[in-house]
Amino acid sequence: MKTDLTDTTASKINKALVKARRAIGTPAVGMVLTLVIVTDEENAYDALKSANDASREHPSRTIVVIKRVSRSPRDRTKSRLDAEVRVGADAGTGDTVVLRLYGEVADHAQSVVLPLLLPDAPVVVWWPVNAPLDPARDPLGALGQRRVTDSYAAEKPIDELRARAENYEPGDTDLAWTRITPWRSMLAAALDQVDCEVISAEVQGEQYNPSVELLAMWLADRLHVHVRRGVSAGPGLNEVRMLTSTGPIRLYRPNGGLALLTLEDQPDRAVALKRRETSELLAEELRRLDPDDTYASALRFGVDRLGGGLSAAPGSAPAAATAAGSGSSATAGARATAGGAASGGAAPGAAGGTSGVTASGGAGALGSGSVASAGGPGHASVSVPGAVSGSGPGLGAAVASAASAARAAAALPPAASSATPSGAEGSTGSAGDGAGAGAGDSERPTPAQMPPVKKATTS
């Protein structure tokens, strides 16, 4: 049942809600929360559809706030409130009020929403797009116990994450964080199956996907190791690789559906890791309304402390060096860290930031402590004190133990370079695929330039 109200007030909207519920024979209110959606006309339909689907798990009153921009200066001085009341099948398992605010009343939306909130029920405020810089201090955000944003919808997602970290208040959350819940659960379960020490990690995904950043920050924050952020074609988050003292752990999702989990000395297993709809993400956030301390800790770790370049997309020409012609490669000399580490940061056809030794051509290229790799577009390796690692699209490459890697690192000369024949599987740099993360390394610290981190200890 739908009821349209033009040039109305909050009191008339409440009366229309009561009348509509009586008309369909359900005067009792069995809703558990109020969901306030602040959006624009363009995104209102999709947001409301997701809220209605989520209400099947969490019956709620949904209030959609749409601020309409007046066309002329004269119209901007006139205030008007239009409303659409939906009850029954048109409103999921609760009821829905769509508010359209014109003129000066748009600047005081909280005064319109406040009388429509369910009494003695929690309030959740959700911005599908155009979230305020400080949600907790926004007039509508101040009404809610929980404030949900989505940095993926921002024009500059990484800047959005920085703003979220600077203005975080208990109750803030992000759907970009909610998207990685299955990944975090799977990685935690994988580490529970082996007794090992995590040495380093790498997370790969789309270039402008904040979920990849958040997962990398969560790993770095919880494991106290350096984490490399790699760029891939997507969709979304593709791969997480962790180098441990007992061998590599790899979770790989090539197409956004089924993922492959690989552990040392264990058979590979397929796991369900599909990309979820917005309604599922919203329903997950509505299950818990207490502050998410884990999200706050990961967010405050900071995207600038991750290794790797974000600004280099596949196919871009790196600023440091560009290799032209089949089989040509450019690598910079190795730079030792304060702990005597060898840093590997070579990308295809480029040497960016602090670059070291690139192992290519097959397993054993650097002896027992090497990683066989073929540097892929936008993909660079990570370095940690006492270990040498490599990376690339050869995702099944063998990784040796940490002790062997340390011995290999100690045997390296102060400066080293690599050149791979054009026919080798791990050739670095060609005119056809000259791309890499080197262009972004000038803007972000390499692992060798990062402050020392506390190493995880074995239990």
Tab-separated table of C-alpha atoms in Angstrom:
chain	number	residue	atom	x	y	z
A	1	MET	CA	0.000	0.000	0.000
A	2	LYS	CA	1.355	3.418	-1.006
A	3	THR	CA	0.265	6.839	0.161
A	4	ASP	CA	1.578	10.042	-1.429
A	5	LEU	CA	1.694	13.231	0.628
A	6	THR	CA	2.553	16.622	-0.895
A	7	ASP	CA	3.677	19.657	1.082
A	8	THR	CA	3.221	17.741	4.310
A	9	THR	CA	4.608	17.594	7.854
A	10	ALA	CA	6.117	14.906	10.084
A	11	SER	CA	2.860	14.725	12.094
A	12	LYS	CA	0.799	13.982	8.977
A	13	ILE	CA	3.329	11.321	7.918
A	14	ASN	CA	3.004	9.539	11.264
A	15	LYS	CA	-0.788	9.575	10.998
A	16	ALA	CA	-0.557	8.164	7.460
A	17	LEU	CA	1.662	5.330	8.727
A	18	VAL	CA	-0.835	4.365	11.435
A	19	LYS	CA	-3.769	4.553	9.031
A	20	ALA	CA	-1.983	2.446	6.411
A	21	ARG	CA	-1.059	-0.276	8.894
A	22	ARG	CA	-4.635	-0.491	10.124
A	23	ALA	CA	-5.883	-0.663	6.530
A	24	ILE	CA	-3.792	-3.771	5.808
A	25	GLY	CA	-4.708	-5.357	9.148
A	26	THR	CA	-1.347	-5.132	10.950
A	27	PRO	CA	-1.609	-2.287	13.473
A	28	ALA	CA	1.070	-3.789	15.727
A	29	VAL	CA	4.653	-2.620	15.147
A	30	GLY	CA	7.173	-5.490	15.269
A	31	MET	CA	10.237	-3.715	13.935
A	32	VAL	CA	13.623	-3.873	15.629
A	33	LEU	CA	15.373	-0.714	14.362
A	34	THR	CA	15.142	2.392	12.211
A	35	LEU	CA	17.292	2.555	9.090
A	36	VAL	CA	17.858	6.065	7.747
A	37	ILE	CA	19.161	6.163	4.159
A	38	VAL	CA	20.651	9.461	3.018
A	39	THR	CA	21.026	9.454	-0.753
A	40	ASP	CA	20.161	11.258	-3.971
A	41	GLU	CA	17.408	10.642	-6.498
A	42	GLU	CA	19.708	8.688	-8.805
A	43	ASN	CA	20.695	6.067	-6.233
A	44	ALA	CA	17.496	5.999	-4.155
A	45	TYR	CA	15.899	3.046	-5.982
A	46	ASP	CA	18.890	0.709	-5.618
A	47	ALA	CA	19.460	1.682	-1.987
A	48	LEU	CA	15.805	1.137	-1.095
A	49	LYS	CA	15.735	-2.229	-2.840
A	50	SER	CA	18.773	-3.367	-0.840
A	51	ALA	CA	17.191	-2.128	2.385
A	52	ASN	CA	13.941	-3.972	1.661
A	53	ASP	CA	15.852	-7.204	1.031
A	54	ALA	CA	17.829	-6.738	4.247
A	55	SER	CA	14.609	-6.095	6.184
A	56	ARG	CA	13.593	-9.736	5.713
A	57	GLU	CA	16.295	-10.549	8.225
A	58	HIS	CA	15.954	-7.329	10.250
A	59	PRO	CA	12.385	-5.921	10.186
A	60	SER	CA	12.834	-2.165	10.303
A	61	ARG	CA	11.359	1.200	9.513
A	62	THR	CA	13.240	2.574	6.543
A	63	ILE	CA	13.401	6.353	6.114
A	64	VAL	CA	14.878	7.538	2.822
A	65	VAL	CA	16.076	11.150	2.873
A	66	ILE	CA	16.447	12.751	-0.570
A	67	LYS	CA	17.547	16.369	-0.697
A	68	ARG	CA	16.238	17.972	-3.886
A	69	VAL	CA	18.162	20.897	-5.347
A	70	SER	CA	15.902	23.783	-6.350
A	71	ARG	CA	16.373	25.101	-9.865
A	72	SER	CA	16.100	28.819	-9.219
A	73	PRO	CA	17.179	31.136	-6.360
A	74	ARG	CA	13.526	31.969	-5.701
A	75	ASP	CA	12.624	28.288	-5.257
A	76	ARG	CA	15.516	27.800	-2.854
A	77	THR	CA	13.841	30.139	-0.364
A	78	LYS	CA	10.661	28.045	-0.383
A	79	SER	CA	10.613	25.015	1.894
A	80	ARG	CA	8.527	21.982	1.065
A	81	LEU	CA	8.365	18.396	2.255
A	82	ASP	CA	6.896	15.636	0.087
A	83	ALA	CA	6.558	12.094	1.384
A	84	GLU	CA	5.655	8.653	0.147
A	85	VAL	CA	4.463	6.120	2.734
A	86	ARG	CA	4.778	2.417	1.892
A	87	VAL	CA	3.376	-0.386	4.028
A	88	GLY	CA	2.964	-4.101	3.381
A	89	ALA	CA	4.375	-5.862	0.336
A	90	ASP	CA	5.790	-2.600	-1.026
A	91	ALA	CA	7.982	-2.121	2.047
A	92	GLY	CA	9.564	-5.499	2.763
A	93	THR	CA	8.788	-6.711	6.290
A	94	GLY	CA	8.568	-3.240	7.836
A	95	ASP	CA	7.399	0.121	6.581
A	96	THR	CA	9.043	2.738	4.418
A	97	VAL	CA	8.906	6.524	4.284
A	98	VAL	CA	10.506	8.320	1.336
A	99	LEU	CA	11.136	11.993	2.142
A	100	ARG	CA	11.916	14.600	-0.514
A	101	LEU	CA	13.143	17.860	0.953
A	102	TYR	CA	13.091	21.138	-0.994
A	103	GLY	CA	14.518	24.528	-0.151
A	104	GLU	CA	15.787	25.444	3.291
A	105	VAL	CA	14.247	22.396	4.954
A	106	ALA	CA	16.922	20.286	3.244
A	107	ASP	CA	19.470	21.865	5.585
A	108	HIS	CA	17.489	20.680	8.606
A	109	ALA	CA	16.666	17.106	7.640
A	110	GLN	CA	17.260	15.866	11.179
A	111	SER	CA	14.249	17.833	12.450
A	112	VAL	CA	12.041	16.020	9.934
A	113	VAL	CA	13.494	12.546	10.595
A	114	LEU	CA	13.513	12.724	14.403
A	115	PRO	CA	9.693	12.474	14.914
A	116	LEU	CA	9.569	9.455	12.574
A	117	LEU	CA	12.081	7.284	14.464
A	118	LEU	CA	10.778	4.188	16.219
A	119	PRO	CA	10.701	4.728	19.988
A	120	ASP	CA	13.212	2.778	22.096
A	121	ALA	CA	14.833	1.215	19.023
A	122	PRO	CA	18.382	1.633	17.684
A	123	VAL	CA	18.998	3.893	14.702
A	124	VAL	CA	21.343	3.088	11.812
A	125	VAL	CA	22.264	5.783	9.278
A	126	TRP	CA	23.526	4.662	5.861
A	127	TRP	CA	25.078	6.781	3.106
A	128	PRO	CA	25.224	4.689	-0.115
A	129	VAL	CA	27.030	7.591	-1.853
A	130	ASN	CA	28.387	11.026	-0.931
A	131	ALA	CA	29.060	10.293	2.712
A	132	PRO	CA	30.006	13.295	4.893
A	133	LEU	CA	33.608	13.827	5.884
A	134	ASP	CA	32.776	13.205	9.552
A	135	PRO	CA	29.679	10.970	9.807
A	136	ALA	CA	29.478	11.125	13.606
A	137	ARG	CA	29.193	14.928	13.580
A	138	ASP	CA	26.761	15.085	10.693
A	139	PRO	CA	23.295	16.221	11.897
A	140	LEU	CA	21.680	13.009	10.628
A	141	GLY	CA	24.629	10.822	11.634
A	142	ALA	CA	24.350	12.104	15.197
A	143	LEU	CA	20.936	10.406	15.444
A	144	GLY	CA	22.386	6.933	14.854
A	145	GLN	CA	24.161	4.396	17.035
A	146	ARG	CA	25.680	2.970	13.874
A	147	ARG	CA	26.868	4.890	10.803
A	148	VAL	CA	27.477	2.979	7.567
A	149	THR	CA	29.422	4.436	4.641
A	150	ASP	CA	30.878	2.929	1.467
A	151	SER	CA	34.300	4.206	0.432
A	152	TYR	CA	34.041	2.182	-2.787
A	153	ALA	CA	31.447	4.700	-4.030
A	154	ALA	CA	33.785	7.657	-3.401
A	155	GLU	CA	35.598	9.386	-6.244
A	156	LYS	CA	38.953	8.857	-4.494
A	157	PRO	CA	38.611	5.733	-2.311
A	158	ILE	CA	42.091	5.945	-0.772
A	159	ASP	CA	41.575	9.547	0.321
A	160	GLU	CA	38.222	8.440	1.700
A	161	LEU	CA	39.948	5.809	3.853
A	162	ARG	CA	42.351	8.437	5.192
A	163	ALA	CA	39.394	10.682	6.075
A	164	ARG	CA	37.641	7.774	7.804
A	165	ALA	CA	40.745	7.109	9.888
A	166	GLU	CA	41.135	10.743	10.911
A	167	ASN	CA	37.471	11.167	11.895
A	168	TYR	CA	36.674	7.696	13.216
A	169	GLU	CA	34.192	7.464	16.073
A	170	PRO	CA	32.867	4.266	17.696
A	171	GLY	CA	29.918	3.119	15.618
A	172	ASP	CA	31.417	4.029	12.247
A	173	THR	CA	31.772	1.251	9.686
A	174	ASP	CA	32.301	0.826	5.960
A	175	LEU	CA	30.782	-1.614	3.481
A	176	ALA	CA	34.255	-1.919	1.951
A	177	TRP	CA	35.238	-3.534	5.264
A	178	THR	CA	32.145	-5.733	5.286
A	179	ARG	CA	33.055	-7.109	1.852
A	180	ILE	CA	36.237	-8.732	3.206
A	181	THR	CA	34.602	-10.579	6.126
A	182	PRO	CA	34.704	-13.971	4.302
A	183	TRP	CA	38.351	-13.361	3.359
A	184	ARG	CA	39.304	-12.569	6.936
A	185	SER	CA	37.482	-15.646	8.213
A	186	MET	CA	39.133	-17.910	5.658
A	187	LEU	CA	42.639	-16.572	6.314
A	188	ALA	CA	42.220	-16.863	10.072
A	189	ALA	CA	41.013	-20.454	9.678
A	190	ALA	CA	43.991	-21.246	7.418
A	191	LEU	CA	46.477	-19.960	10.002
A	192	ASP	CA	44.760	-22.016	12.695
A	193	GLN	CA	45.585	-25.182	10.736
A	194	VAL	CA	49.366	-24.733	10.793
A	195	ASP	CA	51.894	-23.887	13.495
A	196	CYS	CA	54.085	-21.291	11.817
A	197	GLU	CA	55.431	-17.765	11.884
A	198	VAL	CA	54.172	-15.377	9.213
A	199	ILE	CA	57.085	-13.504	7.634
A	200	SER	CA	55.394	-11.352	4.987
A	201	ALA	CA	52.195	-11.089	2.986
A	202	GLU	CA	50.853	-9.705	-0.254
A	203	VAL	CA	47.315	-8.717	-1.235
A	204	GLN	CA	46.255	-8.276	-4.868
A	205	GLY	CA	43.157	-6.680	-6.301
A	206	GLU	CA	41.765	-3.882	-8.424
A	207	GLN	CA	43.675	-0.647	-8.325
A	208	TYR	CA	40.931	1.533	-6.877
A	209	ASN	CA	39.271	-0.973	-4.567
A	210	PRO	CA	39.403	0.080	-0.882
A	211	SER	CA	38.586	-3.462	0.277
A	212	VAL	CA	42.040	-4.525	-0.889
A	213	GLU	CA	43.607	-1.750	1.179
A	214	LEU	CA	41.585	-2.654	4.256
A	215	LEU	CA	42.494	-6.335	4.029
A	216	ALA	CA	46.181	-5.467	3.668
A	217	MET	CA	45.998	-3.095	6.645
A	218	TRP	CA	44.211	-5.732	8.714
A	219	LEU	CA	46.924	-8.311	7.981
A	220	ALA	CA	49.721	-5.859	8.753
A	221	ASP	CA	48.016	-4.711	11.945
A	222	ARG	CA	47.235	-8.178	13.305
A	223	LEU	CA	50.353	-10.065	12.178
A	224	HIS	CA	52.925	-7.260	12.645
A	225	VAL	CA	54.566	-7.985	9.299
A	226	HIS	CA	55.145	-5.975	6.141
A	227	VAL	CA	52.324	-6.379	3.633
A	228	ARG	CA	52.656	-5.613	-0.058
A	229	ARG	CA	49.709	-4.189	-1.992
A	230	GLY	CA	49.660	-5.507	-5.574
A	231	VAL	CA	47.487	-4.414	-8.490
A	232	SER	CA	45.564	-6.863	-10.654
A	233	ALA	CA	42.782	-6.696	-13.224
A	234	GLY	CA	40.146	-7.842	-10.729
A	235	PRO	CA	37.300	-8.347	-10.336
A	236	GLY	CA	37.571	-6.946	-6.826
A	237	LEU	CA	39.947	-8.735	-4.490
A	238	ASN	CA	41.841	-11.562	-6.176
A	239	GLU	CA	44.582	-13.057	-4.050
A	240	VAL	CA	46.300	-13.141	-0.671
A	241	ARG	CA	49.676	-14.818	-0.255
A	242	MET	CA	51.474	-15.228	3.052
A	243	LEU	CA	55.072	-16.377	3.348
A	244	THR	CA	55.480	-18.418	6.524
A	245	SER	CA	58.241	-20.387	8.184
A	246	THR	CA	56.642	-23.646	7.012
A	247	GLY	CA	55.820	-22.594	3.458
A	248	PRO	CA	53.411	-20.362	1.558
A	249	ILE	CA	49.702	-19.938	2.244
A	250	ARG	CA	47.700	-18.759	-0.751
A	251	LEU	CA	44.039	-17.852	-1.176
A	252	TYR	CA	43.259	-17.163	-4.825
A	253	ARG	CA	39.944	-16.086	-6.374
A	254	PRO	CA	40.282	-15.522	-10.119
A	255	ASN	CA	36.697	-14.689	-11.079
A	256	GLY	CA	34.771	-13.443	-8.050
A	257	GLY	CA	33.121	-16.781	-7.306
A	258	LEU	CA	35.058	-19.877	-6.280
A	259	ALA	CA	38.429	-19.519	-4.541
A	260	LEU	CA	41.355	-21.916	-4.112
A	261	LEU	CA	43.090	-22.305	-0.741
A	262	THR	CA	46.629	-23.720	-0.835
A	263	LEU	CA	48.582	-24.834	2.237
A	264	GLU	CA	51.983	-26.493	2.419
A	265	ASP	CA	51.806	-30.333	2.519
A	266	GLN	CA	48.008	-30.243	2.260
A	267	PRO	CA	45.757	-30.847	-0.743
A	268	ASP	CA	44.361	-27.765	-2.440
A	269	ARG	CA	40.748	-27.091	-1.587
A	270	ALA	CA	38.031	-25.057	-3.269
A	271	VAL	CA	36.117	-22.647	-1.032
A	272	ALA	CA	33.027	-20.529	-1.694
A	273	LEU	CA	34.031	-16.873	-1.745
A	274	LYS	CA	31.513	-15.142	-3.971
A	275	ARG	CA	31.058	-11.402	-4.340
A	276	ARG	CA	28.025	-10.458	-2.265
A	277	GLU	CA	25.151	-8.122	-3.036
A	278	THR	CA	24.694	-4.839	-1.178
A	279	SER	CA	21.638	-6.226	0.630
A	280	GLU	CA	23.751	-9.036	2.109
A	281	LEU	CA	26.417	-6.576	3.222
A	282	LEU	CA	23.817	-4.327	4.830
A	283	ALA	CA	22.171	-7.269	6.597
A	284	GLU	CA	25.540	-8.258	8.049
A	285	GLU	CA	26.107	-4.756	9.417
A	286	LEU	CA	22.654	-4.721	11.008
A	287	ARG	CA	23.411	-7.919	12.931
A	288	ARG	CA	25.732	-6.098	15.293
A	289	LEU	CA	25.322	-2.524	16.426
A	290	ASP	CA	28.259	-2.323	18.825
A	291	PRO	CA	31.543	-0.584	17.860
A	292	ASP	CA	33.842	-2.588	15.581
A	293	ASP	CA	37.228	-2.268	17.307
A	294	THR	CA	38.963	-4.499	14.756
A	295	TYR	CA	37.908	-2.201	11.928
A	296	ALA	CA	39.091	0.834	13.880
A	297	SER	CA	42.497	-0.727	14.529
A	298	ALA	CA	42.996	-1.722	10.884
A	299	LEU	CA	41.798	1.649	9.624
A	300	ARG	CA	44.202	3.551	11.831
A	301	PHE	CA	47.138	1.451	10.646
A	302	GLY	CA	47.169	3.687	7.574
A	303	VAL	CA	47.297	3.030	3.857
A	304	ASP	CA	50.571	4.950	3.567
A	305	ARG	CA	52.385	2.265	5.558
A	306	LEU	CA	51.656	-0.447	3.004
A	307	GLY	CA	54.316	-1.495	0.522
A	308	GLY	CA	53.631	-1.222	-3.193
A	309	GLY	CA	52.357	1.406	-5.598
A	310	LEU	CA	48.712	2.259	-6.140
A	311	SER	CA	48.966	4.832	-8.890
A	312	ALA	CA	50.478	2.522	-11.500
A	313	ALA	CA	47.849	0.774	-13.571
A	314	PRO	CA	48.629	-2.113	-15.935
A	315	GLY	CA	49.943	-0.725	-19.177
A	316	SER	CA	51.306	2.531	-17.735
A	317	ALA	CA	54.891	3.652	-18.261
A	318	PRO	CA	56.823	3.773	-14.973
A	319	ALA	CA	58.673	6.941	-14.112
A	320	ALA	CA	61.864	5.252	-12.958
A	321	ALA	CA	62.841	3.227	-16.015
A	322	THR	CA	61.117	1.752	-19.090
A	323	ALA	CA	62.393	-1.239	-21.002
A	324	ALA	CA	61.781	-1.368	-24.741
A	325	GLY	CA	62.196	-4.345	-27.026
A	326	SER	CA	61.696	-8.036	-26.460
A	327	GLY	CA	63.559	-9.457	-23.478
A	328	SER	CA	65.001	-6.145	-22.260
A	329	SER	CA	64.888	-5.464	-18.517
A	330	ALA	CA	65.801	-2.710	-16.112
A	331	THR	CA	66.561	-3.341	-12.461
A	332	ALA	CA	68.077	-1.165	-9.787
A	333	GLY	CA	70.771	-2.195	-7.323
A	334	ALA	CA	69.831	-3.844	-4.080
A	335	ARG	CA	69.532	-1.639	-1.056
A	336	ALA	CA	70.032	-3.204	2.358
A	337	THR	CA	67.650	-2.348	5.170
A	338	ALA	CA	68.697	-1.556	8.727
A	339	GLY	CA	68.356	-5.229	9.549
A	340	GLY	CA	70.478	-6.332	6.607
A	341	ALA	CA	67.524	-7.329	4.420
A	342	ALA	CA	67.557	-7.628	0.647
A	343	SER	CA	64.605	-5.827	-0.884
A	344	GLY	CA	63.055	-7.091	-4.131
A	345	GLY	CA	60.876	-4.550	-5.890
A	346	ALA	CA	61.321	-5.093	-9.601
A	347	ALA	CA	58.271	-4.779	-11.813
A	348	PRO	CA	57.995	-5.702	-15.485
A	349	GLY	CA	60.175	-3.400	-17.469
A	350	ALA	CA	60.723	-1.069	-14.531
A	351	ALA	CA	62.721	-0.467	-11.410
A	352	GLY	CA	60.791	1.592	-8.945
A	353	GLY	CA	61.580	2.769	-5.429
A	354	THR	CA	64.023	0.423	-3.721
A	355	SER	CA	64.631	-2.422	-6.117
A	356	GLY	CA	66.635	-5.545	-5.535
A	357	VAL	CA	67.041	-9.007	-6.992
A	358	THR	CA	64.375	-10.488	-9.224
A	359	ALA	CA	64.398	-14.262	-9.408
A	360	SER	CA	63.099	-15.489	-12.731
A	361	GLY	CA	63.266	-18.474	-14.986
A	362	GLY	CA	62.251	-21.187	-12.540
A	363	ALA	CA	62.675	-22.548	-9.044
A	364	GLY	CA	66.148	-22.436	-7.588
A	365	ALA	CA	67.294	-19.348	-9.509
A	366	LEU	CA	68.685	-17.934	-6.270
A	367	GLY	CA	69.438	-21.258	-4.649
A	368	SER	CA	67.439	-22.885	-1.903
A	369	GLY	CA	66.073	-19.612	-0.590
A	370	SER	CA	64.569	-18.227	-3.794
A	371	VAL	CA	61.097	-17.685	-5.110
A	372	ALA	CA	60.546	-18.447	-8.785
A	373	SER	CA	58.599	-15.581	-10.252
A	374	ALA	CA	57.663	-13.737	-13.385
A	375	GLY	CA	56.907	-10.113	-12.606
A	376	GLY	CA	53.383	-9.325	-13.688
A	377	PRO	CA	51.807	-5.989	-14.486
A	378	GLY	CA	51.511	-3.815	-11.422
A	379	HIS	CA	52.973	-6.565	-9.279
A	380	ALA	CA	56.078	-6.163	-7.162
A	381	SER	CA	57.699	-8.261	-4.498
A	382	VAL	CA	57.917	-7.700	-0.759
A	383	SER	CA	60.930	-7.730	1.490
A	384	VAL	CA	61.252	-8.309	5.204
A	385	PRO	CA	64.291	-8.447	7.483
A	386	GLY	CA	66.140	-11.671	6.954
A	387	ALA	CA	64.241	-12.936	3.935
A	388	VAL	CA	64.188	-12.688	0.145
A	389	SER	CA	60.931	-13.143	-1.684
A	390	GLY	CA	59.706	-12.731	-5.224
A	391	SER	CA	56.341	-12.411	-6.857
A	392	GLY	CA	54.553	-12.525	-10.161
A	393	PRO	CA	51.711	-14.133	-12.031
A	394	GLY	CA	53.389	-17.538	-11.673
A	395	LEU	CA	51.099	-18.071	-8.720
A	396	GLY	CA	52.132	-21.671	-8.182
A	397	ALA	CA	55.808	-20.770	-7.672
A	398	ALA	CA	57.685	-22.612	-4.983
A	399	VAL	CA	58.645	-20.703	-1.837
A	400	ALA	CA	61.505	-21.947	0.375
A	401	SER	CA	61.692	-21.771	4.152
A	402	ALA	CA	62.590	-18.584	6.009
A	403	ALA	CA	65.911	-19.951	7.236
A	404	SER	CA	67.076	-20.782	3.714
A	405	ALA	CA	65.946	-17.351	2.528
A	406	ALA	CA	68.011	-15.693	5.223
A	407	ARG	CA	71.107	-17.637	4.171
A	408	ALA	CA	70.512	-16.650	0.548
A	409	ALA	CA	70.122	-13.003	1.530
A	410	ALA	CA	73.381	-13.057	3.483
A	411	ALA	CA	75.202	-14.415	0.447
A	412	LEU	CA	74.050	-11.632	-1.869
A	413	PRO	CA	76.592	-8.977	-2.933
A	414	PRO	CA	75.902	-5.308	-2.032
A	415	ALA	CA	74.630	-4.596	-5.517
A	416	ALA	CA	73.030	-7.029	-7.891
A	417	SER	CA	71.065	-6.953	-11.064
A	418	SER	CA	69.258	-9.481	-13.160
A	419	ALA	CA	68.655	-9.875	-16.841
A	420	THR	CA	66.397	-12.580	-18.118
A	421	PRO	CA	66.575	-14.008	-21.638
A	422	SER	CA	63.648	-13.079	-23.810
A	423	GLY	CA	62.548	-16.683	-24.130
A	424	ALA	CA	62.515	-17.407	-20.396
A	425	GLU	CA	59.250	-17.894	-18.604
A	426	GLY	CA	60.100	-15.211	-16.057
A	427	SER	CA	61.327	-12.524	-18.483
A	428	THR	CA	60.980	-9.036	-17.071
A	429	GLY	CA	60.008	-6.118	-19.266
A	430	SER	CA	58.977	-6.084	-22.890
A	431	ALA	CA	57.469	-3.574	-25.245
A	432	GLY	CA	54.255	-5.595	-25.197
A	433	ASP	CA	53.745	-5.691	-21.445
A	434	GLY	CA	55.807	-2.851	-20.045
A	435	ALA	CA	53.807	-2.087	-16.921
A	436	GLY	CA	54.262	-2.187	-13.206
A	437	ALA	CA	53.854	-0.683	-9.804
A	438	GLY	CA	57.131	1.193	-10.005
A	439	ALA	CA	55.417	4.435	-10.945
A	440	GLY	CA	53.604	4.547	-7.648
A	441	ASP	CA	56.603	3.678	-5.481
A	442	SER	CA	57.801	7.289	-5.495
A	443	GLU	CA	54.629	8.260	-3.647
A	444	ARG	CA	54.576	5.410	-1.128
A	445	PRO	CA	57.336	3.924	1.005
A	446	THR	CA	58.965	0.695	-0.084
A	447	PRO	CA	59.413	-2.042	2.512
A	448	ALA	CA	63.061	-1.054	2.938
A	449	GLN	CA	62.054	2.506	3.843
A	450	MET	CA	59.429	1.500	6.374
A	451	PRO	CA	60.015	1.662	10.130
A	452	PRO	CA	60.712	-1.695	11.770
A	453	VAL	CA	57.673	-3.664	12.815
A	454	LYS	CA	57.227	-6.111	15.641
A	455	LYS	CA	57.608	-9.663	14.340
A	456	ALA	CA	55.011	-12.255	15.219
A	457	THR	CA	56.135	-14.987	17.572
A	458	THR	CA	55.326	-18.642	17.326
A	459	SER	CA	53.008	-20.028	19.925
